[in-house]
Coordinates of N, CA and C in Angstrom, one line a residue:
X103 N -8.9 20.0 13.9 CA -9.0 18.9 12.9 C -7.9 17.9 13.1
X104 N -8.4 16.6 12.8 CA -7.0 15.5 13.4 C -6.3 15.5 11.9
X105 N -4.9 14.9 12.2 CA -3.9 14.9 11.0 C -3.2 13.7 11.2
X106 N -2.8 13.7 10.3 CA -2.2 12.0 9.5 C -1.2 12.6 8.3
X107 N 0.3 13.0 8.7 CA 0.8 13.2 8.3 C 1.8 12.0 7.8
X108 N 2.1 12.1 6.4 CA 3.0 10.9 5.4 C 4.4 10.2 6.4
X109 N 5.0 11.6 6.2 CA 6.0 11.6 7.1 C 6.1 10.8 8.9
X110 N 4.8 10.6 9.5 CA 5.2 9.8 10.6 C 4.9 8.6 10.6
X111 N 4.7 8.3 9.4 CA 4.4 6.8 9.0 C 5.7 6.1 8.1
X112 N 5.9 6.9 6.7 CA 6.4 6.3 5.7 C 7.9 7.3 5.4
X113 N 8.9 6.3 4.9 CA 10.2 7.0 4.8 C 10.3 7.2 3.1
X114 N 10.6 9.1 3.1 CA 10.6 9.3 2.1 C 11.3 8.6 0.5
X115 N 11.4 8.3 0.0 CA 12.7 8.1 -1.0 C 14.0 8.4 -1.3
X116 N 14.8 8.0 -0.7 CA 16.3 8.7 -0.6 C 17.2 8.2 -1.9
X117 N 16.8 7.6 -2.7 CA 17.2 6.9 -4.4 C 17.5 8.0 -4.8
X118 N 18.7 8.5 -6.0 CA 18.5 9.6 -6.6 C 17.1 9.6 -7.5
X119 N 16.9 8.6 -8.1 CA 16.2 8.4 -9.1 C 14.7 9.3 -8.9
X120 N 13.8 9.1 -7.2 CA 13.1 9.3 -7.4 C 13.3 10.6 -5.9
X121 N 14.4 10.3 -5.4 CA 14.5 11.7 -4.4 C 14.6 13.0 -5.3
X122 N 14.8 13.8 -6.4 CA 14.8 14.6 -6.9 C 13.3 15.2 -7.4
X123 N 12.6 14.1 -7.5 CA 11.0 13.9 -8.1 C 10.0 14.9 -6.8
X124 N 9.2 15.2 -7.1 CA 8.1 15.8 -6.0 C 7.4 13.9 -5.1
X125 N 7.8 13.1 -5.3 CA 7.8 12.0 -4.2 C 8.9 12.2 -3.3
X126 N 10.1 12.9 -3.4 CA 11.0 13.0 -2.2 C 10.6 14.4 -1.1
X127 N 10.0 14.5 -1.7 CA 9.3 16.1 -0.5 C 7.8 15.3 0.3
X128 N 7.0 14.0 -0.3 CA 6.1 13.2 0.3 C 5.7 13.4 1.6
X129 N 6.9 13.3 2.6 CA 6.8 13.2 4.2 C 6.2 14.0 4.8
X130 N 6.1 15.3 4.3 CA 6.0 16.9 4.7 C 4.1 16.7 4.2
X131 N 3.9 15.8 3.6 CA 2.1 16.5 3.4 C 1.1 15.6 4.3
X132 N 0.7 16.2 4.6 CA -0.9 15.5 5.1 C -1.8 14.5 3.9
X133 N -2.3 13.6 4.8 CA -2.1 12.3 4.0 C -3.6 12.7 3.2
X134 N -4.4 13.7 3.4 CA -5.9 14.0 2.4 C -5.3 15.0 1.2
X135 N -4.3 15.6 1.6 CA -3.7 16.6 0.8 C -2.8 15.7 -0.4
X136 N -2.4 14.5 -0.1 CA -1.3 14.0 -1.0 C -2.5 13.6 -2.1
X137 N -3.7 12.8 -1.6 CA -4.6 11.8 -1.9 C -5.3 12.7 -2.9
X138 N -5.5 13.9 -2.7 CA -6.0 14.5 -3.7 C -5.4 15.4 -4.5
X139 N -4.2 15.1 -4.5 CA -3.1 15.9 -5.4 C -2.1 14.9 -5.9
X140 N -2.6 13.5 -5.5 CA -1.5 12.4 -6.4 C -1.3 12.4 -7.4
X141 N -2.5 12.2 -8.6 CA -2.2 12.5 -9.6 C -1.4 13.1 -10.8
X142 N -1.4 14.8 -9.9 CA -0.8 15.6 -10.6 C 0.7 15.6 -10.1
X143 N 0.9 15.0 -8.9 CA 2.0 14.9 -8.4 C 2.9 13.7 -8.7
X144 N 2.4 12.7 -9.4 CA 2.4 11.7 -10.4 C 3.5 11.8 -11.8
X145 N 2.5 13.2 -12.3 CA 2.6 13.6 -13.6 C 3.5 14.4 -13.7
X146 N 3.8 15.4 -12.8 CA 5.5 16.3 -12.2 C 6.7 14.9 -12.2
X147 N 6.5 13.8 -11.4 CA 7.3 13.4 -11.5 C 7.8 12.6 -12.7
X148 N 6.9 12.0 -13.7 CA 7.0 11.3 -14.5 C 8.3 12.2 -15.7
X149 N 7.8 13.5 -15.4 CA 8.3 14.8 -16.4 C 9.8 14.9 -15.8
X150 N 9.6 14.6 -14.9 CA 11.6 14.7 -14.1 C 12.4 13.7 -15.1
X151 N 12.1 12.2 -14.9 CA 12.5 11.4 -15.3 C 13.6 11.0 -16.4
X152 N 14.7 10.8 -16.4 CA 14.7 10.3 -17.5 C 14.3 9.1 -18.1
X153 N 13.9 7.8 -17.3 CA 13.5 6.5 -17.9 C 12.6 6.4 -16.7
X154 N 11.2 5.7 -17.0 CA 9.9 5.2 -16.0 C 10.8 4.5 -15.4
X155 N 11.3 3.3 -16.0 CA 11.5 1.9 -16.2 C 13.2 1.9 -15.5
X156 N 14.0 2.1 -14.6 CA 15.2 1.8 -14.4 C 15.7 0.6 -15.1
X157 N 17.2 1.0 -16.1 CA 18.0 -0.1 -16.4 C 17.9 -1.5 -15.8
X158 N 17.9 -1.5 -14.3 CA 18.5 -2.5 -13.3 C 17.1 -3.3 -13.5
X159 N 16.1 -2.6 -13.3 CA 14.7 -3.4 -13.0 C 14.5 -4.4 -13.6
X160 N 13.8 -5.6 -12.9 CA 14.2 -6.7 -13.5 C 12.2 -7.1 -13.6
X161 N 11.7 -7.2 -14.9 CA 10.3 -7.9 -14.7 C 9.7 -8.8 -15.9
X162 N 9.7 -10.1 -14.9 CA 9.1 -10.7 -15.6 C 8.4 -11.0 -16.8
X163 N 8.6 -11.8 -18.1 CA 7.6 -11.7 -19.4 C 6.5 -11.9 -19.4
X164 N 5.9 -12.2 -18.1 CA 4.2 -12.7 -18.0 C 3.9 -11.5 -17.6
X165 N 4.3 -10.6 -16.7 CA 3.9 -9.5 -15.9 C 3.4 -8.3 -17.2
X166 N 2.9 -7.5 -16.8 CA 2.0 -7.0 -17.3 C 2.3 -5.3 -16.8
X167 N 2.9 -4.1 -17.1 CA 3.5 -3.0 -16.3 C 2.8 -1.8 -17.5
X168 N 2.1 -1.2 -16.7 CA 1.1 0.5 -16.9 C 1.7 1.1 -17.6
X169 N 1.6 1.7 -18.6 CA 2.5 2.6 -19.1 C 3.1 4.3 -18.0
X170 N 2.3 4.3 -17.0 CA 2.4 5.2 -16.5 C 3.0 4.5 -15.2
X171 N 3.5 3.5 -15.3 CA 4.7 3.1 -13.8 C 5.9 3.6 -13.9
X172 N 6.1 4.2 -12.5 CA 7.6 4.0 -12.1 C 8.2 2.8 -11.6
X173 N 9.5 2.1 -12.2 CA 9.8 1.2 -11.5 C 11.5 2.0 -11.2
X174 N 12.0 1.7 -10.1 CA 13.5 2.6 -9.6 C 14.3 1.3 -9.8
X175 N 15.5 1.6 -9.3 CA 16.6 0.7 -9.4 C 16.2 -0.7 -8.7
X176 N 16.9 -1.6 -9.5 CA 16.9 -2.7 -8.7 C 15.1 -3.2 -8.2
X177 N 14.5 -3.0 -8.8 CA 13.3 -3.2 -9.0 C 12.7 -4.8 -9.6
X178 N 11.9 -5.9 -8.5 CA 11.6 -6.6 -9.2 C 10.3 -7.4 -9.5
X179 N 9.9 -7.4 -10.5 CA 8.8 -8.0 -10.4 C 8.3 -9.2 -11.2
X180 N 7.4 -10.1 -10.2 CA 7.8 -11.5 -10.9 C 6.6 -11.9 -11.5
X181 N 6.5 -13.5 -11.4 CA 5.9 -14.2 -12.7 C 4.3 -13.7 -12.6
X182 N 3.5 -13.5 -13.7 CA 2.0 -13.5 -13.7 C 1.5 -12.1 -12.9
X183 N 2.3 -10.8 -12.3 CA 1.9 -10.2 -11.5 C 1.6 -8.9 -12.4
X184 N 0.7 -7.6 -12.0 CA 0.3 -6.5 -12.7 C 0.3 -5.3 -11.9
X185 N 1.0 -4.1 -12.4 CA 1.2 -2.8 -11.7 C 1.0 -1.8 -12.5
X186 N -0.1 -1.4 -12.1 CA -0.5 -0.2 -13.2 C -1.5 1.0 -12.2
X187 N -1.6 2.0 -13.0 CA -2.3 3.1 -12.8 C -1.2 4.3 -11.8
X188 N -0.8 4.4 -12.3 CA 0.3 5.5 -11.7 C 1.1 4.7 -10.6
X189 N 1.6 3.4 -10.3 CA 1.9 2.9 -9.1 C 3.3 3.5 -9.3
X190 N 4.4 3.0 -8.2 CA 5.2 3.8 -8.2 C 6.3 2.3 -7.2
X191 N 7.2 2.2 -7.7 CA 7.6 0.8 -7.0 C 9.5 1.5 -6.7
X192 N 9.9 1.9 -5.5 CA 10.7 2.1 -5.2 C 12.4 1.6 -5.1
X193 N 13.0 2.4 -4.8 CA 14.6 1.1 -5.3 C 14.3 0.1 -4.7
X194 N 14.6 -1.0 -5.1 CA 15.1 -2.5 -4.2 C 13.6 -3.2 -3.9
X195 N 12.4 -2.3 -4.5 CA 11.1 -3.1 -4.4 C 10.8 -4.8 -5.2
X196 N 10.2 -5.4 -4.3 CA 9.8 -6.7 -5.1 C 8.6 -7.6 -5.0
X197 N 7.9 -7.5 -6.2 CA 6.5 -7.9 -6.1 C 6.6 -8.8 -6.4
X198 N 6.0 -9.9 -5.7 CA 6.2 -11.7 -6.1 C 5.0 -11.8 -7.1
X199 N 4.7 -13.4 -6.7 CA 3.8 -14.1 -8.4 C 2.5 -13.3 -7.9
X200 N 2.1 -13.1 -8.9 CA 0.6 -13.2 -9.3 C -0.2 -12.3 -8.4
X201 N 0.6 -10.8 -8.2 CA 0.4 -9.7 -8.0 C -0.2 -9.0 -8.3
X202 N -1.1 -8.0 -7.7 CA -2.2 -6.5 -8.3 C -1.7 -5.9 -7.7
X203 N -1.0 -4.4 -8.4 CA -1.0 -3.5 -7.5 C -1.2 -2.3 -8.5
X204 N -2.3 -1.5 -7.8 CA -2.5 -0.5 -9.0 C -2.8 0.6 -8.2
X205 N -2.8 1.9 -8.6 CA -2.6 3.3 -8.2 C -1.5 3.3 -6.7
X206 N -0.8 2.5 -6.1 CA 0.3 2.3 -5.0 C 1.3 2.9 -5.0
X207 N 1.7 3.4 -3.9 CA 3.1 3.8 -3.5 C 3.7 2.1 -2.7
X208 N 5.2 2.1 -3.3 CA 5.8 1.1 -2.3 C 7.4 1.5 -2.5
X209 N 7.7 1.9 -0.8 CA 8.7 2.2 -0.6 C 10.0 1.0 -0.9
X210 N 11.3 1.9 -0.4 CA 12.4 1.6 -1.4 C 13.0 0.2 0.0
X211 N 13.2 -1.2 -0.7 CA 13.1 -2.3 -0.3 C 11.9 -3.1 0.7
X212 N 11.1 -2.7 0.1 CA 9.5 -3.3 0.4 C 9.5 -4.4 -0.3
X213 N 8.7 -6.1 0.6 CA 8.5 -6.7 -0.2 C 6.9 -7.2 -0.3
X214 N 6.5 -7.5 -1.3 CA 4.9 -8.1 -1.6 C 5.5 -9.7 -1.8
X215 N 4.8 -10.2 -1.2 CA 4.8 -11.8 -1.4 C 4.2 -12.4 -2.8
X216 N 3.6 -13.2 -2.8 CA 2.8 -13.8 -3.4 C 0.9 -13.1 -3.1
X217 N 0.4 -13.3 -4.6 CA -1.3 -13.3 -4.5 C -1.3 -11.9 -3.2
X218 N -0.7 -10.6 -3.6 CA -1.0 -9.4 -3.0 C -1.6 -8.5 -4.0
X219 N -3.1 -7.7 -3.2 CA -3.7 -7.2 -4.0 C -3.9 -6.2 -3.0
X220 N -3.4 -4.9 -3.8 CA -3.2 -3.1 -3.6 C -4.0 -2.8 -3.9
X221 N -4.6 -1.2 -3.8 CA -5.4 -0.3 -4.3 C -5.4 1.0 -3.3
X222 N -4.8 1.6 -3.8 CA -4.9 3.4 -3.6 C -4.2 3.0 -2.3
X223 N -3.2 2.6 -2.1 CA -2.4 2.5 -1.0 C -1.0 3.3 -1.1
X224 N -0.4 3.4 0.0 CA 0.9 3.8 0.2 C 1.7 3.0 1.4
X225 N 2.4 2.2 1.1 CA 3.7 1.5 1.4 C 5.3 2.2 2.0
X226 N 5.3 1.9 3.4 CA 6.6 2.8 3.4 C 8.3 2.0 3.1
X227 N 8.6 1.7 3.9 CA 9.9 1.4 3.6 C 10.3 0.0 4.2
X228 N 10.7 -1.1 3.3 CA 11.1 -2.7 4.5 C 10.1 -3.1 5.0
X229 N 8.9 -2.6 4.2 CA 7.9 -3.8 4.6 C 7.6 -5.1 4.0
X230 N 7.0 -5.5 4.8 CA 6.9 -7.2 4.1 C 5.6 -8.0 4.2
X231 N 4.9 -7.9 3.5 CA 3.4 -8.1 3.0 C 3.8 -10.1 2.6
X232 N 3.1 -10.8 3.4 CA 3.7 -12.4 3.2 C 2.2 -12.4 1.9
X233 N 2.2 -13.9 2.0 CA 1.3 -14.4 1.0 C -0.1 -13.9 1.0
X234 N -0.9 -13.4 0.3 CA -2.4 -13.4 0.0 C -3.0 -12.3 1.0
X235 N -2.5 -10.4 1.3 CA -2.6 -9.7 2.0 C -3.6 -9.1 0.7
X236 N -4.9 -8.5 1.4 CA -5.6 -7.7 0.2 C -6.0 -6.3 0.9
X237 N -5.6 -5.8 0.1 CA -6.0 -4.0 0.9 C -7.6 -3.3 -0.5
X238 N -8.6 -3.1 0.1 CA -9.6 -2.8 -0.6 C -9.6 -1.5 -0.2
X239 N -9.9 -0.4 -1.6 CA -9.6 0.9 -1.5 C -11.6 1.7 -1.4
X240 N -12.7 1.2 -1.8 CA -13.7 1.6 -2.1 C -14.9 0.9 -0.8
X241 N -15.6 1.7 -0.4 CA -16.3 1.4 0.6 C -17.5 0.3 0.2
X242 N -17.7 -1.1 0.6 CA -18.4 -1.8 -0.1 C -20.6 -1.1 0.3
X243 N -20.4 -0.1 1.3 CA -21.6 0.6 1.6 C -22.3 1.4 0.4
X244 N -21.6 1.6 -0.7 CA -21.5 2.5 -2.1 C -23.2 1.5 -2.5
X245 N -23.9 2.4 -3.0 CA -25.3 1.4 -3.4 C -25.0 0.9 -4.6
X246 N -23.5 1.2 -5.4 CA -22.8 0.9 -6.7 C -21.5 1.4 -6.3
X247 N -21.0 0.1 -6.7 CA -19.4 0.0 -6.3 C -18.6 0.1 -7.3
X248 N -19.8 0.5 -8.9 CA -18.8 0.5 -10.1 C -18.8 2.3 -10.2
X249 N -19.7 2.9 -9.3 CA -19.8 4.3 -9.5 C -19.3 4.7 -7.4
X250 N -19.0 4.5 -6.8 CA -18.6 5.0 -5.5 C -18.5 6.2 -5.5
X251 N -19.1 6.5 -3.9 CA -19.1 8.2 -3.5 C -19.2 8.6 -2.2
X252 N -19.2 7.3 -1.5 CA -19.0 7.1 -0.7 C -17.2 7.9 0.3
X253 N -17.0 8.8 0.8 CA -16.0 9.1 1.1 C -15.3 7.9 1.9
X254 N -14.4 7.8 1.9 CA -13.7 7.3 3.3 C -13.3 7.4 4.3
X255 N -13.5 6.9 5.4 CA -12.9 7.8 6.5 C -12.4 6.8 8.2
X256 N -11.4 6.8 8.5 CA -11.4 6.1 9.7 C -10.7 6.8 11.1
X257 N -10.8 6.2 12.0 CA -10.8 6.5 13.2 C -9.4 6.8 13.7
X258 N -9.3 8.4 14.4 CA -7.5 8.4 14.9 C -7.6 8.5 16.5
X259 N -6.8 8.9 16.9 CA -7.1 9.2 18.4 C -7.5 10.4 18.9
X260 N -7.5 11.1 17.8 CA -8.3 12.7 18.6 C -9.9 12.4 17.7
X261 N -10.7 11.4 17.0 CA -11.7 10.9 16.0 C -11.7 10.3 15.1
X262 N -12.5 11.4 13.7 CA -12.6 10.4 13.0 C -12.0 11.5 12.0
X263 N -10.9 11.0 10.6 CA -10.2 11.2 9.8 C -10.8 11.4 8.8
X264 N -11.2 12.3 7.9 CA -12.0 11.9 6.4 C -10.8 12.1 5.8
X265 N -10.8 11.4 4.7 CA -9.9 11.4 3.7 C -10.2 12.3 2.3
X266 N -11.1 12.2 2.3 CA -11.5 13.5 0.9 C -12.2 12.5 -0.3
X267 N -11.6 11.3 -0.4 CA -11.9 10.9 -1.4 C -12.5 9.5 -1.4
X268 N -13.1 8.8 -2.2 CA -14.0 7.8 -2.5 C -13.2 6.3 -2.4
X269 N -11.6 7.1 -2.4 CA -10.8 5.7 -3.4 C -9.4 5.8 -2.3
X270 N -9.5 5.0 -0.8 CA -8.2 4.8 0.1 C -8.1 3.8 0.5
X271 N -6.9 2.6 0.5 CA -6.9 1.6 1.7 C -6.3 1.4 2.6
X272 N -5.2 1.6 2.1 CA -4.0 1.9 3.8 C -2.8 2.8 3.4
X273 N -2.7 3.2 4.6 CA -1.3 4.0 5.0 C -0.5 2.9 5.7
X274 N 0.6 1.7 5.0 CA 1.0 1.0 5.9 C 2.6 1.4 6.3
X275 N 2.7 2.0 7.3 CA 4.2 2.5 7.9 C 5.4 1.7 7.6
X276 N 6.6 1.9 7.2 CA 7.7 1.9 8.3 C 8.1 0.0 8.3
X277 N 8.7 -1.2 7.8 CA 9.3 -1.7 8.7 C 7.6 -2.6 8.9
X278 N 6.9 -2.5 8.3 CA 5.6 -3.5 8.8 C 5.7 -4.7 8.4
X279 N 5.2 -5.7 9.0 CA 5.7 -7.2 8.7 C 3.8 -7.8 9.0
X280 N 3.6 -8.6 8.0 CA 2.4 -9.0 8.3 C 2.6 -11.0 7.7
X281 N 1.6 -11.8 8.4 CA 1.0 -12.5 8.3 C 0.5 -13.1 6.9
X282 N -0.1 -14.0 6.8 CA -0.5 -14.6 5.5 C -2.3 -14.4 5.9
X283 N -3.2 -14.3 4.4 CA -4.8 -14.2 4.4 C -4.8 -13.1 5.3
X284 N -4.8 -11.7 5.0 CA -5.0 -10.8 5.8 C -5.9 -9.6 4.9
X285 N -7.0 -9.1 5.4 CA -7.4 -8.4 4.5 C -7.8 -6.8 5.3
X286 N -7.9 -5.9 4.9 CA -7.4 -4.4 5.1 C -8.1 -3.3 4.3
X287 N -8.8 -2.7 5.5 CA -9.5 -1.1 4.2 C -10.5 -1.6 4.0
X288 N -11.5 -0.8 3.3 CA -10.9 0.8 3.1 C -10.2 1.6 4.8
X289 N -9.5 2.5 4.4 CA -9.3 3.5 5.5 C -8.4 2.8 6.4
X290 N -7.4 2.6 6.2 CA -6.4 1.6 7.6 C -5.0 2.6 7.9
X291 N -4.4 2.8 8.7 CA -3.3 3.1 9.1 C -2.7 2.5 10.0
X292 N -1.1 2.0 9.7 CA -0.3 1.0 10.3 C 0.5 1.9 10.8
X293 N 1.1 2.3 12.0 CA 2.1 2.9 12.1 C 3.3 1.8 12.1
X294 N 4.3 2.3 12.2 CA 6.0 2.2 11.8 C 6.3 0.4 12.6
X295 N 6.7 -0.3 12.1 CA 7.1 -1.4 12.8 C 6.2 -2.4 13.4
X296 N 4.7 -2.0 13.2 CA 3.7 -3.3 13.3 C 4.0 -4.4 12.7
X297 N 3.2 -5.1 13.3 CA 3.3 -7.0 12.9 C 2.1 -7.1 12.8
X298 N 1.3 -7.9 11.8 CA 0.3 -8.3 11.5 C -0.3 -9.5 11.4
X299 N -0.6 -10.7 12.6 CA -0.7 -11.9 12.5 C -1.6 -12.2 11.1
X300 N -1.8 -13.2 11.0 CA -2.6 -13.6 9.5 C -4.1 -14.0 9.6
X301 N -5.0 -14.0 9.1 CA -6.2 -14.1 9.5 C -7.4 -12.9 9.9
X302 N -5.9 -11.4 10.1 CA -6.7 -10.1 10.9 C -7.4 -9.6 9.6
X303 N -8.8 -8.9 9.9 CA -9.4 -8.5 9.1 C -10.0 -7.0 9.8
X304 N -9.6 -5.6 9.1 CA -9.8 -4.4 9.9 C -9.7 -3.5 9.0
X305 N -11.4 -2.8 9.5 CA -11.4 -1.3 8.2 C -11.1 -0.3 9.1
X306 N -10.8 1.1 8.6 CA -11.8 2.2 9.0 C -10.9 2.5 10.4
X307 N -9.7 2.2 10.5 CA -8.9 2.3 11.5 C -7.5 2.5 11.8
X308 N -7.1 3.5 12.5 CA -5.4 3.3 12.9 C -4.7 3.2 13.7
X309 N -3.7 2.6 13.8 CA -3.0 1.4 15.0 C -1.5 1.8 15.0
X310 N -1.2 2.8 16.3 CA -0.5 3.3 16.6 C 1.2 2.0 16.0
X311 N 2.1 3.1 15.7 CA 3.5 2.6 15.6 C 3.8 1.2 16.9
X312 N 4.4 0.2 16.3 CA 5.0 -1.0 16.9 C 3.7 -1.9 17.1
X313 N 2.5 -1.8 16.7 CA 1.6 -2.4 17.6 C 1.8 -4.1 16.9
X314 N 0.8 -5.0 17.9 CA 0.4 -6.8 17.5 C -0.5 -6.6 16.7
X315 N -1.1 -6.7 15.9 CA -2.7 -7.3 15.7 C -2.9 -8.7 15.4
X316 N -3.7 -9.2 16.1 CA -3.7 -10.5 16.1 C -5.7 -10.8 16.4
X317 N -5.8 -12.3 15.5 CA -7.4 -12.0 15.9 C -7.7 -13.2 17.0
X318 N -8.6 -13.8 17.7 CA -8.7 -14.9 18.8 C -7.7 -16.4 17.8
X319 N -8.3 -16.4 16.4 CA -8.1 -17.4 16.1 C -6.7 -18.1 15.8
X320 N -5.9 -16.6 15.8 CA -4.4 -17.1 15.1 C -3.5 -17.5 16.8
X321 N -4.4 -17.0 17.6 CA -3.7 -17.2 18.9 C -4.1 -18.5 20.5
X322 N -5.4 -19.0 19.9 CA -5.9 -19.6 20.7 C -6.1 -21.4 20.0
X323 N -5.1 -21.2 19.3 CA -5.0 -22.8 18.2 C -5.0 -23.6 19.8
X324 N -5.8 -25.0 19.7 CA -5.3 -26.1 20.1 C -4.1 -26.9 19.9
X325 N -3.6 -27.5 20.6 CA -2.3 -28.4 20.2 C -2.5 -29.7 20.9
X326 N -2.5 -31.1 20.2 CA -2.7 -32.2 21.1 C -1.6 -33.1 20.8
X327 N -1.2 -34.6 21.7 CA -0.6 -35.3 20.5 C -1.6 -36.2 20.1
X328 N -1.1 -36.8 19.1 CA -2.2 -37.9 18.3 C -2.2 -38.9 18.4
X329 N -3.1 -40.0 18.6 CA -3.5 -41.5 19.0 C -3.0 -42.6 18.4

């Protein structure tokens, strides 16, 4: 059976705040094992806690925060943006304007740009998501997308990966840097240090550590001078 382990993608949490929590042992699970045990692994940590919400965190009066968010130190989140359903927003995280991010992990100094929309994703560490990146968590093949059952599942190098569950969009590694208008998922893995030109659109797939993705159009621009 192929495996997709947390750990060679995404760097654990080394914050006290949330390294003490059952999110600092993360690295060590297989990524269908975390996915169907988030929840409860969620609700362990919530019980460690002493504050969801870190002192330091800084969020906006327009923003909109789940009762069931973690936000860690030095946490920020800006104007018009929403984070809810168990998300989990790391030390030194910062989610720009007019943000969705709900049921997510986002590692500790990860940034979201502007107009970023998450779902059932995991975020590793220093990544940097630019303007208007959308990761879709539910297979649009569902004959009802308000009832899905569709599993998900995408492609590794020894096949094909099932994930267990109805509701995944990416595993984005490590240090990933992407592009503006990029859309993602269901079923994506980034490994550690990718670049993501802008315009790439890719389900159901994973792209080994350091890789380009780029589509014809972001790379084959014309350039003239003008008359």
């Amino acid at each position: 059976m192929t495996s997709v382990r947390l750990g060679d993608y995404v760097t654990e949490p080394v914050e006290e705040q949330l390294a003490t929590t059952p999110y600092g042992a993360m690295g060590g699970l297989e990524l269908r094992d975390f996915l169907a045990g988030w929840e409860e692994l969620h609700r362990r940590a919530l019980a460690k806690l002493e504050a969801r919400v870190h002192p330091s965190a800084f969020v906006h009066p327009s923003s909109i925060i789940g009762d069931d968010v973690i936000l860690g130190p030095g946490v920020r989140v800006h104007e018009f943006s929403t984070v809810r359903k168990g998300s989990v927003l790391c030390a030194g995280a910062s989610v720009g304007f007019n943000c969705e991010v709900t049921h997510t992990f986002v590692g500790e100094s990860s940034v979201l740009g502007h107009r970023i929309g998450l779902n059932s994703t995991v975020v590793g560490a220093r990544a940097h998501l630019s303007a208007n990146v959308m990761v879709a968590a539910i297979s649009m093949w569902n004959q009802d997308m308000r009832h899905p059952q569709k599993e998900i599942f995408f492609r590794v190098p020894g096949g094909l990966y099932r994930c267990g569950t109805w509701a995944f969009g990416a595993l984005i590694g490590d240090d990933v840097q992407t592009g503006s208008g990029i859309s993602l998922g269901p079923g994506v893995a980034l490994g550690r240090g990718c670049r993501v030109t802008g315009g790439v659109l890719m389900a159901a797939r994973s792209v080994p550590a350091r890789s380009v993705l780029s589509t014809p159009g972001a790379t084959d621009a014309r350039v003239r001078r003008r008359r």
